[in-house]
PDB file of C-alpha atoms and ligand atoms in Angstrom:
ATOM      1  CA  MET A   1      -0.158   0.175  -0.286  1.00 44.00           C
ATOM      2  CA  ASN A   2       1.384   3.104  -1.119  1.00 64.00           C
ATOM      3  CA  LYS A   3       2.026   6.112   1.677  1.00 83.00           C
ATOM      4  CA  ALA A   4      -1.095   8.847   1.688  1.00 92.00           C
ATOM      5  CA  PRO A   5      -0.317  11.661  -0.421  1.00 97.00           C
ATOM      6  CA  VAL A   6      -0.318  15.228   1.383  1.00 98.00           C
ATOM      7  CA  VAL A   7      -2.955  17.414   0.546  1.00 98.00           C
ATOM      8  CA  ILE A   8      -1.767  21.422   0.480  1.00 98.00           C
ATOM      9  CA  ALA A   9      -4.765  23.458   0.190  1.00 99.00           C
ATOM     10  CA  HIS A  10      -3.357  25.636  -2.541  1.00 99.00           C
ATOM     11  CA  ARG A  11      -4.146  29.349  -1.385  1.00 99.00           C
ATOM     12  CA  GLY A  12      -6.434  27.855   0.997  1.00 99.00           C
ATOM     13  CA  ALA A  13      -9.758  25.794   0.125  1.00 99.00           C
ATOM     14  CA  SER A  14      -9.707  28.477  -2.689  1.00 98.00           C
ATOM     15  CA  GLY A  15     -12.587  26.263  -4.750  1.00 98.00           C
ATOM     16  CA  TYR A  16     -14.620  27.774  -2.222  1.00 98.00           C
ATOM     17  CA  LEU A  17     -13.606  30.701  -1.146  1.00 98.00           C
ATOM     18  CA  PRO A  18     -11.740  33.709  -2.176  1.00 98.00           C
ATOM     19  CA  GLU A  19      -8.121  32.506  -2.088  1.00 98.00           C
ATOM     20  CA  HIS A  20      -5.900  33.686   0.873  1.00 98.00           C
ATOM     21  CA  THR A  21      -8.383  34.941   2.827  1.00 98.00           C
ATOM     22  CA  PHE A  22      -9.052  33.881   6.484  1.00 98.00           C
ATOM     23  CA  PRO A  23     -12.225  32.110   5.727  1.00 98.00           C
ATOM     24  CA  ALA A  24     -10.420  30.106   3.004  1.00 98.00           C
ATOM     25  CA  LYS A  25      -7.505  29.191   5.155  1.00 99.00           C
ATOM     26  CA  ALA A  26     -10.148  28.137   8.148  1.00 99.00           C
ATOM     27  CA  LEU A  27     -12.109  25.806   5.540  1.00 99.00           C
ATOM     28  CA  ALA A  28      -8.907  23.922   4.282  1.00 99.00           C
ATOM     29  CA  HIS A  29      -7.993  23.126   8.108  1.00 99.00           C
ATOM     30  CA  GLY A  30     -11.221  21.982   8.995  1.00 98.00           C
ATOM     31  CA  MET A  31     -11.448  19.817   5.748  1.00 98.00           C
ATOM     32  CA  GLY A  32      -8.505  17.987   6.878  1.00 98.00           C
ATOM     33  CA  ALA A  33      -5.749  19.367   4.336  1.00 98.00           C
ATOM     34  CA  ASP A  34      -2.175  18.467   5.477  1.00 98.00           C
ATOM     35  CA  PHE A  35      -0.692  21.611   4.469  1.00 98.00           C
ATOM     36  CA  LEU A  36      -1.837  25.563   3.950  1.00 99.00           C
ATOM     37  CA  GLU A  37      -0.200  27.562   0.772  1.00 99.00           C
ATOM     38  CA  GLN A  38       1.207  30.754   1.260  1.00 99.00           C
ATOM     39  CA  ASP A  39       2.020  32.831  -1.554  1.00 99.00           C
ATOM     40  CA  VAL A  40       4.378  35.710  -0.172  1.00 99.00           C
ATOM     41  CA  VAL A  41       4.954  38.912  -1.691  1.00 99.00           C
ATOM     42  CA  ALA A  42       5.950  42.633   0.161  1.00 99.00           C
ATOM     43  CA  SER A  43       4.158  45.924   0.224  1.00 98.00           C
ATOM     44  CA  ARG A  44       5.531  49.155   0.058  1.00 98.00           C
ATOM     45  CA  ASP A  45       6.913  49.463   3.796  1.00 98.00           C
ATOM     46  CA  GLY A  46       8.505  46.034   3.635  1.00 97.00           C
ATOM     47  CA  ARG A  47       5.421  44.517   4.982  1.00 98.00           C
ATOM     48  CA  LEU A  48       5.104  40.338   3.830  1.00 99.00           C
ATOM     49  CA  ILE A  49       1.721  39.900   3.175  1.00 98.00           C
ATOM     50  CA  VAL A  50      -0.438  36.766   2.094  1.00 99.00           C
ATOM     51  CA  PHE A  51      -1.168  37.474  -1.624  1.00 99.00           C
ATOM     52  CA  HIS A  52      -0.529  35.955  -5.189  1.00 98.00           C
ATOM     53  CA  ASP A  53      -0.001  38.206  -7.601  1.00 98.00           C
ATOM     54  CA  LEU A  54       2.382  41.252  -7.698  1.00 98.00           C
ATOM     55  CA  PHE A  55      -0.327  43.440  -8.720  1.00 98.00           C
ATOM     56  CA  LEU A  56      -3.869  43.902  -6.584  1.00 98.00           C
ATOM     57  CA  ASP A  57      -6.194  44.671  -9.928  1.00 96.00           C
ATOM     58  CA  GLN A  58      -7.486  41.076 -10.005  1.00 96.00           C
ATOM     59  CA  LEU A  59      -8.467  40.278  -6.697  1.00 97.00           C
ATOM     60  CA  THR A  60      -9.368  43.534  -5.522  1.00 98.00           C
ATOM     61  CA  ASP A  61     -10.772  47.139  -5.678  1.00 97.00           C
ATOM     62  CA  VAL A  62      -8.007  49.036  -5.474  1.00 97.00           C
ATOM     63  CA  ALA A  63      -8.882  50.795  -8.886  1.00 96.00           C
ATOM     64  CA  GLN A  64     -11.851  52.171  -7.455  1.00 97.00           C
ATOM     65  CA  ARG A  65     -10.460  53.015  -4.034  1.00 98.00           C
ATOM     66  CA  TYR A  66      -7.093  54.293  -5.358  1.00 98.00           C
ATOM     67  CA  PRO A  67      -7.892  55.913  -8.664  1.00 98.00           C
ATOM     68  CA  GLY A  68      -4.464  56.893 -10.266  1.00 97.00           C
ATOM     69  CA  ARG A  69      -2.431  54.579  -8.335  1.00 98.00           C
ATOM     70  CA  ALA A  70      -1.403  51.991 -11.578  1.00 98.00           C
ATOM     71  CA  ARG A  71       1.556  52.094 -13.460  1.00 98.00           C
ATOM     72  CA  PRO A  72       2.214  52.699 -16.785  1.00 98.00           C
ATOM     73  CA  ASP A  73       1.115  48.942 -17.553  1.00 97.00           C
ATOM     74  CA  GLY A  74      -2.653  49.784 -15.891  1.00 96.00           C
ATOM     75  CA  ARG A  75      -1.524  47.786 -12.958  1.00 97.00           C
ATOM     76  CA  SER A  76      -1.212  48.756  -9.449  1.00 98.00           C
ATOM     77  CA  TYR A  77       1.478  46.715  -7.289  1.00 98.00           C
ATOM     78  CA  CYS A  78       1.702  45.377  -4.087  1.00 98.00           C
ATOM     79  CA  ILE A  79       4.937  47.233  -3.649  1.00 98.00           C
ATOM     80  CA  ASP A  80       3.826  50.884  -4.314  1.00 98.00           C
ATOM     81  CA  PHE A  81       1.189  50.223  -1.187  1.00 99.00           C
ATOM     82  CA  SER A  82       1.518  50.735   2.492  1.00 99.00           C
ATOM     83  CA  LEU A  83       0.263  47.531   4.310  1.00 99.00           C
ATOM     84  CA  ALA A  84      -2.432  50.247   5.660  1.00 99.00           C
ATOM     85  CA  GLU A  85      -3.425  51.060   2.370  1.00 99.00           C
ATOM     86  CA  ILE A  86      -3.767  47.383   1.321  1.00 99.00           C
ATOM     87  CA  ARG A  87      -5.458  46.700   4.339  1.00 98.00           C
ATOM     88  CA  THR A  88      -8.316  48.975   3.446  1.00 98.00           C
ATOM     89  CA  LEU A  89      -9.235  47.043  -0.002  1.00 98.00           C
ATOM     90  CA  ARG A  90     -11.665  44.480  -0.408  1.00 98.00           C
ATOM     91  CA  VAL A  91     -10.672  41.267  -1.227  1.00 98.00           C
ATOM     92  CA  THR A  92     -13.041  39.417  -4.030  1.00 97.00           C
ATOM     93  CA  GLU A  93     -13.272  36.070  -5.837  1.00 98.00           C
ATOM     94  CA  ARG A  94     -10.067  36.329  -8.665  1.00 97.00           C
ATOM     95  CA  ARG A  95     -11.186  37.986 -11.954  1.00 95.00           C
ATOM     96  CA  GLY A  96      -9.818  37.742 -15.693  1.00 91.00           C
ATOM     97  CA  LYS A  97      -7.699  39.220 -17.053  1.00 84.00           C
ATOM     98  CA  ASP A  98     -10.022  41.433 -18.538  1.00 84.00           C
ATOM     99  CA  GLY A  99     -10.865  42.539 -14.516  1.00 82.00           C
ATOM    100  CA  ILE A 100     -14.355  42.014 -15.126  1.00 87.00           C
ATOM    101  CA  ALA A 101     -15.438  38.039 -15.399  1.00 93.00           C
ATOM    102  CA  ALA A 102     -14.783  35.798 -12.646  1.00 96.00           C
ATOM    103  CA  ARG A 103     -11.728  33.255 -13.528  1.00 97.00           C
ATOM    104  CA  TYR A 104     -13.628  30.266 -12.710  1.00 97.00           C
ATOM    105  CA  PRO A 105     -17.337  30.815 -12.785  1.00 95.00           C
ATOM    106  CA  GLY A 106     -19.030  28.589 -10.346  1.00 97.00           C
ATOM    107  CA  ARG A 107     -16.917  29.571  -7.638  1.00 98.00           C
ATOM    108  CA  PHE A 108     -18.033  32.660  -5.145  1.00 98.00           C
ATOM    109  CA  PRO A 109     -19.484  35.285  -6.301  1.00 96.00           C
ATOM    110  CA  ALA A 110     -17.148  37.634  -7.691  1.00 94.00           C
ATOM    111  CA  GLY A 111     -17.364  40.875  -5.859  1.00 92.00           C
ATOM    112  CA  THR A 112     -19.389  40.032  -3.163  1.00 95.00           C
ATOM    113  CA  GLY A 113     -18.221  39.340   0.686  1.00 95.00           C
ATOM    114  CA  SER A 114     -16.681  41.210   2.538  1.00 95.00           C
ATOM    115  CA  PHE A 115     -12.499  39.364   2.705  1.00 98.00           C
ATOM    116  CA  ARG A 116      -9.234  41.600   3.762  1.00 98.00           C
ATOM    117  CA  ILE A 117      -5.363  40.527   2.956  1.00 99.00           C
ATOM    118  CA  HIS A 118      -3.108  39.554   5.944  1.00 98.00           C
ATOM    119  CA  THR A 119       0.219  39.839   6.547  1.00 99.00           C
ATOM    120  CA  LEU A 120       2.002  36.617   6.877  1.00 99.00           C
ATOM    121  CA  GLU A 121       2.544  36.647  10.781  1.00 99.00           C
ATOM    122  CA  GLU A 122      -1.029  36.624  11.102  1.00 99.00           C
ATOM    123  CA  GLU A 123      -1.418  33.353   8.810  1.00 98.00           C
ATOM    124  CA  LEU A 124       0.965  32.321  10.842  1.00 99.00           C
ATOM    125  CA  GLU A 125      -0.379  32.848  13.754  1.00 98.00           C
ATOM    126  CA  PHE A 126      -4.133  32.112  12.784  1.00 99.00           C
ATOM    127  CA  ILE A 127      -2.421  28.960  11.850  1.00 99.00           C
ATOM    128  CA  ARG A 128      -0.722  27.911  15.390  1.00 98.00           C
ATOM    129  CA  GLY A 129      -4.339  29.120  16.727  1.00 98.00           C
ATOM    130  CA  LEU A 130      -6.263  26.510  15.015  1.00 98.00           C
ATOM    131  CA  ASN A 131      -3.583  23.707  15.520  1.00 98.00           C
ATOM    132  CA  ARG A 132      -4.102  24.301  19.106  1.00 98.00           C
ATOM    133  CA  SER A 133      -8.146  24.823  19.294  1.00 98.00           C
ATOM    134  CA  THR A 134      -8.584  21.725  17.062  1.00 98.00           C
ATOM    135  CA  GLY A 135      -6.016  19.375  18.443  1.00 98.00           C
ATOM    136  CA  ARG A 136      -4.973  18.877  14.439  1.00 98.00           C
ATOM    137  CA  GLN A 137      -1.987  20.253  12.641  1.00 98.00           C
ATOM    138  CA  ALA A 138      -1.623  21.902   9.640  1.00 98.00           C
ATOM    139  CA  GLY A 139       1.719  22.527   8.577  1.00 98.00           C
ATOM    140  CA  VAL A 140       2.522  25.937   6.682  1.00 98.00           C
ATOM    141  CA  TYR A 141       3.918  25.925   2.793  1.00 98.00           C
ATOM    142  CA  ALA A 142       5.762  29.175   1.535  1.00 98.00           C
ATOM    143  CA  GLU A 143       6.121  30.417  -1.655  1.00 99.00           C
ATOM    144  CA  ILE A 144       8.712  32.963  -2.121  1.00 98.00           C
ATOM    145  CA  LYS A 145       6.948  34.910  -5.288  1.00 98.00           C
ATOM    146  CA  ASP A 146       9.297  36.343  -7.517  1.00 98.00           C
ATOM    147  CA  PRO A 147      12.556  36.900  -5.586  1.00 98.00           C
ATOM    148  CA  ASP A 148      14.314  39.128  -8.131  1.00 98.00           C
ATOM    149  CA  TRP A 149      11.226  41.748  -8.258  1.00 98.00           C
ATOM    150  CA  HIS A 150      11.712  42.076  -4.873  1.00 98.00           C
ATOM    151  CA  HIS A 151      15.310  42.397  -5.045  1.00 98.00           C
ATOM    152  CA  GLN A 152      15.096  44.833  -7.607  1.00 98.00           C
ATOM    153  CA  HIS A 153      12.986  46.753  -4.832  1.00 98.00           C
ATOM    154  CA  ASP A 154      15.364  45.955  -2.069  1.00 98.00           C
ATOM    155  CA  VAL A 155      13.443  43.393  -0.437  1.00 98.00           C
ATOM    156  CA  PRO A 156      15.370  40.154   0.150  1.00 98.00           C
ATOM    157  CA  LEU A 157      12.127  38.229   0.107  1.00 98.00           C
ATOM    158  CA  GLY A 158      13.627  34.956   0.504  1.00 98.00           C
ATOM    159  CA  ASP A 159      15.314  35.980   3.799  1.00 98.00           C
ATOM    160  CA  ARG A 160      12.485  37.781   5.562  1.00 98.00           C
ATOM    161  CA  VAL A 161      10.098  34.708   4.520  1.00 98.00           C
ATOM    162  CA  VAL A 162      12.550  31.939   6.057  1.00 98.00           C
ATOM    163  CA  GLY A 163      13.236  34.523   9.190  1.00 98.00           C
ATOM    164  CA  THR A 164       9.024  34.781   9.504  1.00 98.00           C
ATOM    165  CA  LEU A 165       9.107  30.933   9.704  1.00 98.00           C
ATOM    166  CA  ARG A 166      11.981  30.691  12.368  1.00 98.00           C
ATOM    167  CA  ASP A 167      10.559  33.166  14.335  1.00 98.00           C
ATOM    168  CA  PHE A 168       7.056  31.111  14.437  1.00 98.00           C
ATOM    169  CA  GLY A 169       9.106  27.648  15.051  1.00 98.00           C
ATOM    170  CA  TYR A 170       8.929  26.366  11.850  1.00 98.00           C
ATOM    171  CA  ARG A 171      13.453  25.363  11.235  1.00 97.00           C
ATOM    172  CA  ALA A 172      13.531  21.943  10.306  1.00 95.00           C
ATOM    173  CA  ARG A 173      11.214  19.255   8.333  1.00 87.00           C
ATOM    174  CA  ASP A 174       9.832  17.888  11.111  1.00 94.00           C
ATOM    175  CA  ASP A 175       8.348  21.689  12.327  1.00 98.00           C
ATOM    176  CA  GLY A 176       6.096  20.888   9.459  1.00 98.00           C
ATOM    177  CA  PHE A 177       6.702  23.519   6.793  1.00 98.00           C
ATOM    178  CA  PHE A 178       8.153  23.638   3.483  1.00 98.00           C
ATOM    179  CA  VAL A 179       9.125  26.752   1.563  1.00 98.00           C
ATOM    180  CA  GLN A 180       8.588  26.737  -2.079  1.00 98.00           C
ATOM    181  CA  CYS A 181       9.828  29.057  -5.115  1.00 98.00           C
ATOM    182  CA  PHE A 182      10.430  29.155  -9.122  1.00 99.00           C
ATOM    183  CA  SER A 183      13.894  30.262  -8.637  1.00 98.00           C
ATOM    184  CA  ALA A 184      16.085  27.981  -8.736  1.00 98.00           C
ATOM    185  CA  SER A 185      18.941  30.363  -7.377  1.00 98.00           C
ATOM    186  CA  GLU A 186      17.017  32.208  -4.598  1.00 98.00           C
ATOM    187  CA  LEU A 187      16.678  28.278  -3.610  1.00 98.00           C
ATOM    188  CA  GLN A 188      20.217  27.692  -3.757  1.00 98.00           C
ATOM    189  CA  ARG A 189      20.931  30.898  -1.625  1.00 98.00           C
ATOM    190  CA  VAL A 190      18.179  29.726   0.754  1.00 98.00           C
ATOM    191  CA  ARG A 191      20.122  26.620   1.563  1.00 98.00           C
ATOM    192  CA  THR A 192      23.428  28.103   1.680  1.00 98.00           C
ATOM    193  CA  ALA A 193      22.373  30.951   4.263  1.00 97.00           C
ATOM    194  CA  TYR A 194      20.143  28.820   6.538  1.00 96.00           C
ATOM    195  CA  GLY A 195      21.298  25.027   5.862  1.00 94.00           C
ATOM    196  CA  ALA A 196      20.499  21.489   5.181  1.00 93.00           C
ATOM    197  CA  ASP A 197      17.599  21.212   7.504  1.00 96.00           C
ATOM    198  CA  LEU A 198      15.491  23.640   5.779  1.00 98.00           C
ATOM    199  CA  PRO A 199      12.827  22.003   3.443  1.00 98.00           C
ATOM    200  CA  LEU A 200      13.070  23.164  -0.128  1.00 98.00           C
ATOM    201  CA  VAL A 201      10.889  22.954  -3.047  1.00 98.00           C
ATOM    202  CA  GLN A 202      12.022  23.387  -6.455  1.00 99.00           C
ATOM    203  CA  LEU A 203       8.935  24.758  -8.180  1.00 99.00           C
ATOM    204  CA  LEU A 204       8.915  23.507 -12.429  1.00 99.00           C
ATOM    205  CA  GLU A 205       6.703  25.672 -14.429  1.00 98.00           C
ATOM    206  CA  GLU A 206       5.163  24.086 -17.584  1.00 98.00           C
ATOM    207  CA  GLY A 207       8.117  23.562 -20.416  1.00 98.00           C
ATOM    208  CA  ALA A 208      10.614  23.229 -17.681  1.00 98.00           C
ATOM    209  CA  ASP A 209      13.379  20.926 -18.118  1.00 98.00           C
ATOM    210  CA  VAL A 210      12.762  17.128 -15.892  1.00 98.00           C
ATOM    211  CA  ARG A 211      15.137  15.516 -17.648  1.00 98.00           C
ATOM    212  CA  ARG A 212      17.531  13.510 -15.492  1.00 98.00           C
ATOM    213  CA  PRO A 213      20.499  16.096 -15.059  1.00 98.00           C
ATOM    214  CA  ALA A 214      18.069  18.200 -14.518  1.00 98.00           C
ATOM    215  CA  LEU A 215      16.686  16.703 -11.597  1.00 98.00           C
ATOM    216  CA  SER A 216      19.996  15.910 -10.533  1.00 98.00           C
ATOM    217  CA  ALA A 217      21.286  19.383  -9.900  1.00 98.00           C
ATOM    218  CA  ILE A 218      18.033  20.202  -8.268  1.00 98.00           C
ATOM    219  CA  ALA A 219      18.188  17.288  -5.941  1.00 98.00           C
ATOM    220  CA  GLY A 220      21.757  18.933  -4.732  1.00 98.00           C
ATOM    221  CA  TYR A 221      19.773  21.862  -3.179  1.00 98.00           C
ATOM    222  CA  ALA A 222      16.184  20.862  -2.893  1.00 98.00           C
ATOM    223  CA  ASN A 223      14.063  18.210  -1.138  1.00 98.00           C
ATOM    224  CA  ALA A 224      11.191  18.152  -3.355  1.00 98.00           C
ATOM    225  CA  ILE A 225       9.709  19.315  -6.691  1.00 99.00           C
ATOM    226  CA  GLY A 226       6.523  20.784  -7.197  1.00 99.00           C
ATOM    227  CA  PRO A 227       5.986  20.490 -11.057  1.00 99.00           C
ATOM    228  CA  ALA A 228       2.732  21.153 -12.893  1.00 98.00           C
ATOM    229  CA  ILE A 229       0.542  18.655 -13.851  1.00 98.00           C
ATOM    230  CA  SER A 230       1.377  18.619 -17.447  1.00 98.00           C
ATOM    231  CA  LEU A 231       5.460  18.134 -16.508  1.00 98.00           C
ATOM    232  CA  ALA A 232       3.916  14.715 -15.036  1.00 98.00           C
ATOM    233  CA  TRP A 233       1.001  13.292 -17.196  1.00 98.00           C
ATOM    234  CA  PRO A 234       1.370  12.327 -19.733  1.00 97.00           C
ATOM    235  CA  ASP A 235       4.000  10.016 -17.661  1.00 96.00           C
ATOM    236  CA  ARG A 236       7.337  10.345 -19.203  1.00 95.00           C
ATOM    237  CA  GLY A 237       8.939   9.117 -16.143  1.00 97.00           C
ATOM    238  CA  LEU A 238       9.376  12.268 -14.068  1.00 98.00           C
ATOM    239  CA  VAL A 239       7.945  10.824 -10.747  1.00 98.00           C
ATOM    240  CA  GLY A 240       9.867   7.653 -11.150  1.00 98.00           C
ATOM    241  CA  MET A 241      13.133   9.888 -11.731  1.00 98.00           C
ATOM    242  CA  ALA A 242      12.549  12.324  -8.923  1.00 98.00           C
ATOM    243  CA  HIS A 243      12.248   9.217  -6.021  1.00 98.00           C
ATOM    244  CA  GLU A 244      15.434   7.714  -7.572  1.00 98.00           C
ATOM    245  CA  LEU A 245      17.357  10.912  -6.573  1.00 98.00           C
ATOM    246  CA  GLY A 246      15.561  11.163  -3.214  1.00 98.00           C
ATOM    247  CA  LEU A 247      13.237  13.974  -4.319  1.00 98.00           C
ATOM    248  CA  LEU A 248       9.751  14.304  -3.046  1.00 98.00           C
ATOM    249  CA  VAL A 249       7.137  15.351  -6.062  1.00 98.00           C
ATOM    250  CA  HIS A 250       3.888  17.467  -4.995  1.00 98.00           C
ATOM    251  CA  PRO A 251       2.566  18.626  -8.340  1.00 98.00           C
ATOM    252  CA  TYR A 252       0.216  21.766  -8.756  1.00 98.00           C
ATOM    253  CA  THR A 253      -2.951  22.737  -9.303  1.00 98.00           C
ATOM    254  CA  PHE A 254      -5.602  20.141  -8.774  1.00 98.00           C
ATOM    255  CA  ARG A 255      -9.011  21.957  -9.852  1.00 98.00           C
ATOM    256  CA  ALA A 256     -12.566  20.078  -9.599  1.00 98.00           C
ATOM    257  CA  ASP A 257     -13.700  23.123 -12.099  1.00 98.00           C
ATOM    258  CA  ALA A 258     -10.516  23.073 -14.757  1.00 98.00           C
ATOM    259  CA  LEU A 259      -9.543  19.735 -15.366  1.00 98.00           C
ATOM    260  CA  PRO A 260      -6.464  18.598 -17.628  1.00 97.00           C
ATOM    261  CA  PRO A 261      -7.167  17.700 -21.489  1.00 95.00           C
ATOM    262  CA  GLY A 262      -8.017  13.946 -21.315  1.00 96.00           C
ATOM    263  CA  PHE A 263      -9.488  13.174 -17.791  1.00 98.00           C
ATOM    264  CA  LYS A 264     -13.158  13.033 -17.460  1.00 97.00           C
ATOM    265  CA  ASN A 265     -13.579  14.070 -13.949  1.00 98.00           C
ATOM    266  CA  PHE A 266     -11.727  14.741 -11.049  1.00 98.00           C
ATOM    267  CA  ALA A 267     -11.449  11.504  -9.113  1.00 98.00           C
ATOM    268  CA  GLU A 268      -9.797  10.063 -12.136  1.00 98.00           C
ATOM    269  CA  LEU A 269      -7.312  13.263 -12.373  1.00 98.00           C
ATOM    270  CA  VAL A 270      -6.520  12.348  -9.057  1.00 98.00           C
ATOM    271  CA  SER A 271      -6.210   8.470  -8.813  1.00 97.00           C
ATOM    272  CA  THR A 272      -3.699   8.980 -11.954  1.00 98.00           C
ATOM    273  CA  PHE A 273      -1.672  10.785 -10.026  1.00 98.00           C
ATOM    274  CA  VAL A 274      -2.232   8.964  -6.545  1.00 97.00           C
ATOM    275  CA  GLU A 275      -2.616   5.497  -7.539  1.00 96.00           C
ATOM    276  CA  GLY A 276      -0.815   5.570 -10.750  1.00 97.00           C
ATOM    277  CA  LEU A 277       2.538   7.838 -10.709  1.00 98.00           C
ATOM    278  CA  GLY A 278       2.739   7.489  -6.528  1.00 98.00           C
ATOM    279  CA  VAL A 279       3.026  11.207  -5.975  1.00 98.00           C
ATOM    280  CA  ASP A 280       3.697  12.018  -2.309  1.00 98.00           C
ATOM    281  CA  GLY A 281       1.396  15.272  -2.437  1.00 98.00           C
ATOM    282  CA  LEU A 282      -0.899  17.115  -4.713  1.00 98.00           C
ATOM    283  CA  PHE A 283      -1.744  21.355  -4.618  1.00 99.00           C
ATOM    284  CA  THR A 284      -5.572  21.503  -5.016  1.00 99.00           C
ATOM    285  CA  ASP A 285      -8.165  24.152  -4.911  1.00 99.00           C
ATOM    286  CA  PHE A 286     -10.544  21.854  -3.469  1.00 98.00           C
ATOM    287  CA  PRO A 287      -8.907  19.848  -0.350  1.00 98.00           C
ATOM    288  CA  ASP A 288     -11.774  18.169   0.685  1.00 98.00           C
ATOM    289  CA  LEU A 289     -12.042  16.101  -2.399  1.00 98.00           C
ATOM    290  CA  VAL A 290      -8.324  15.016  -2.678  1.00 98.00           C
ATOM    291  CA  VAL A 291      -8.667  14.021   1.089  1.00 98.00           C
ATOM    292  CA  GLN A 292     -11.689  12.136   1.005  1.00 97.00           C
ATOM    293  CA  GLN A 293     -10.267  10.250  -1.855  1.00 95.00           C
ATOM    294  CA  ALA A 294      -6.330  10.309  -1.329  1.00 83.00           C
ATOM    295  CA  ARG A 295      -7.156   8.807   2.229  1.00 76.00           C
ATOM    296  CA  THR A 296      -9.768   5.786   0.728  1.00 79.00           C
ATOM    297  CA  THR A 297      -8.063   4.471  -1.730  1.00 71.00           C
ATOM    298  CA  THR A 298      -4.372   4.493  -0.198  1.00 65.00           C
TER     299      THR A 298
HETATM  300  O1  G3P B 301       2.783  26.509  -5.755  1.00 67.52           O
HETATM  301  C1  G3P B 301       2.502  25.405  -6.441  1.00 67.52           C
HETATM  302  C2  G3P B 301       1.657  26.355  -7.290  1.00 67.52           C
HETATM  303  O2  G3P B 301       0.877  27.339  -6.501  1.00 67.52           O
HETATM  304  C3  G3P B 301       2.399  27.359  -8.131  1.00 67.52           C
HETATM  305  O3  G3P B 301       1.653  28.035  -8.992  1.00 67.52           O
HETATM  306  O4  G3P B 301       1.087  30.321  -9.534  1.00 67.52           O
HETATM  307  O5  G3P B 301      -0.182  28.917  -7.936  1.00 67.52           O
HETATM  308  O6  G3P B 301       1.785  29.888  -7.161  1.00 67.52           O
HETATM  309  P1  G3P B 301       0.940  29.426  -8.591  1.00 67.52           P
HETATM  310 CA1   CA B 302       1.776  29.230  -5.205  1.00 67.52          CA
END
């Protein structure tokens, strides 16, 4: 029997509530997710906020509340707003690039609800509280978002994220956390700065080189890979190769309302990755569905 894969709530239970809000994190915790994900970016005053995009437009009312603050590309960037300003924004369900239509039309109604952005510290405190009050330990899974962009704006984001995690007691793998990033150089730098105990995940976007030499290089500094689904399926042996090199495999992102081509339903998708490929974990917007399926079939 395979070991049950860990279920990583992608931006919380984001299939049901606006991503990265406290309600989405609380729901994911209650659904039994093993880890709750944090995408982390910085504000103008260097505070770390839990937010996926570098800019605020597709998830908040920034254009209405702060007209004239967009850059020439039409976007209002987190790094141009103080934390106090960011806290005044209303978060909604994600909209598409046109800023109007919902990205996932069947989800929480866009433009409704009363949701806010919070800091990484506040989220870690929130999870610590839930772990204590429920007696069930959910881990944290923080992503350093675009470290080059943040370095250009004088924010050493990797150091700040790792430092904040350490302040909350997340230092080694047994502490129940991972640190993830798409940038290999940032992960290598973090590895050198903070040592071998830090559980690091190399994220791999669609089209990334996943041949053995590339994976072997990753195994020199990371503990796991987080590949896009399309890198692992159709199967070209990625999971087996990664395991031979001692790397865990946590693919992203499993969405019941956005199936990859060739899958009839979400259960078939999950089963292909869990039972067929033997992945070690899954990022999902629907943690309840994966928890239910993964734990009854492994
Ligand atoms: O971190 C895994 C996955 O979340 C990476 O993609 O864009 O959703 O952060 P993204
Ligand atoms: Ca992420």
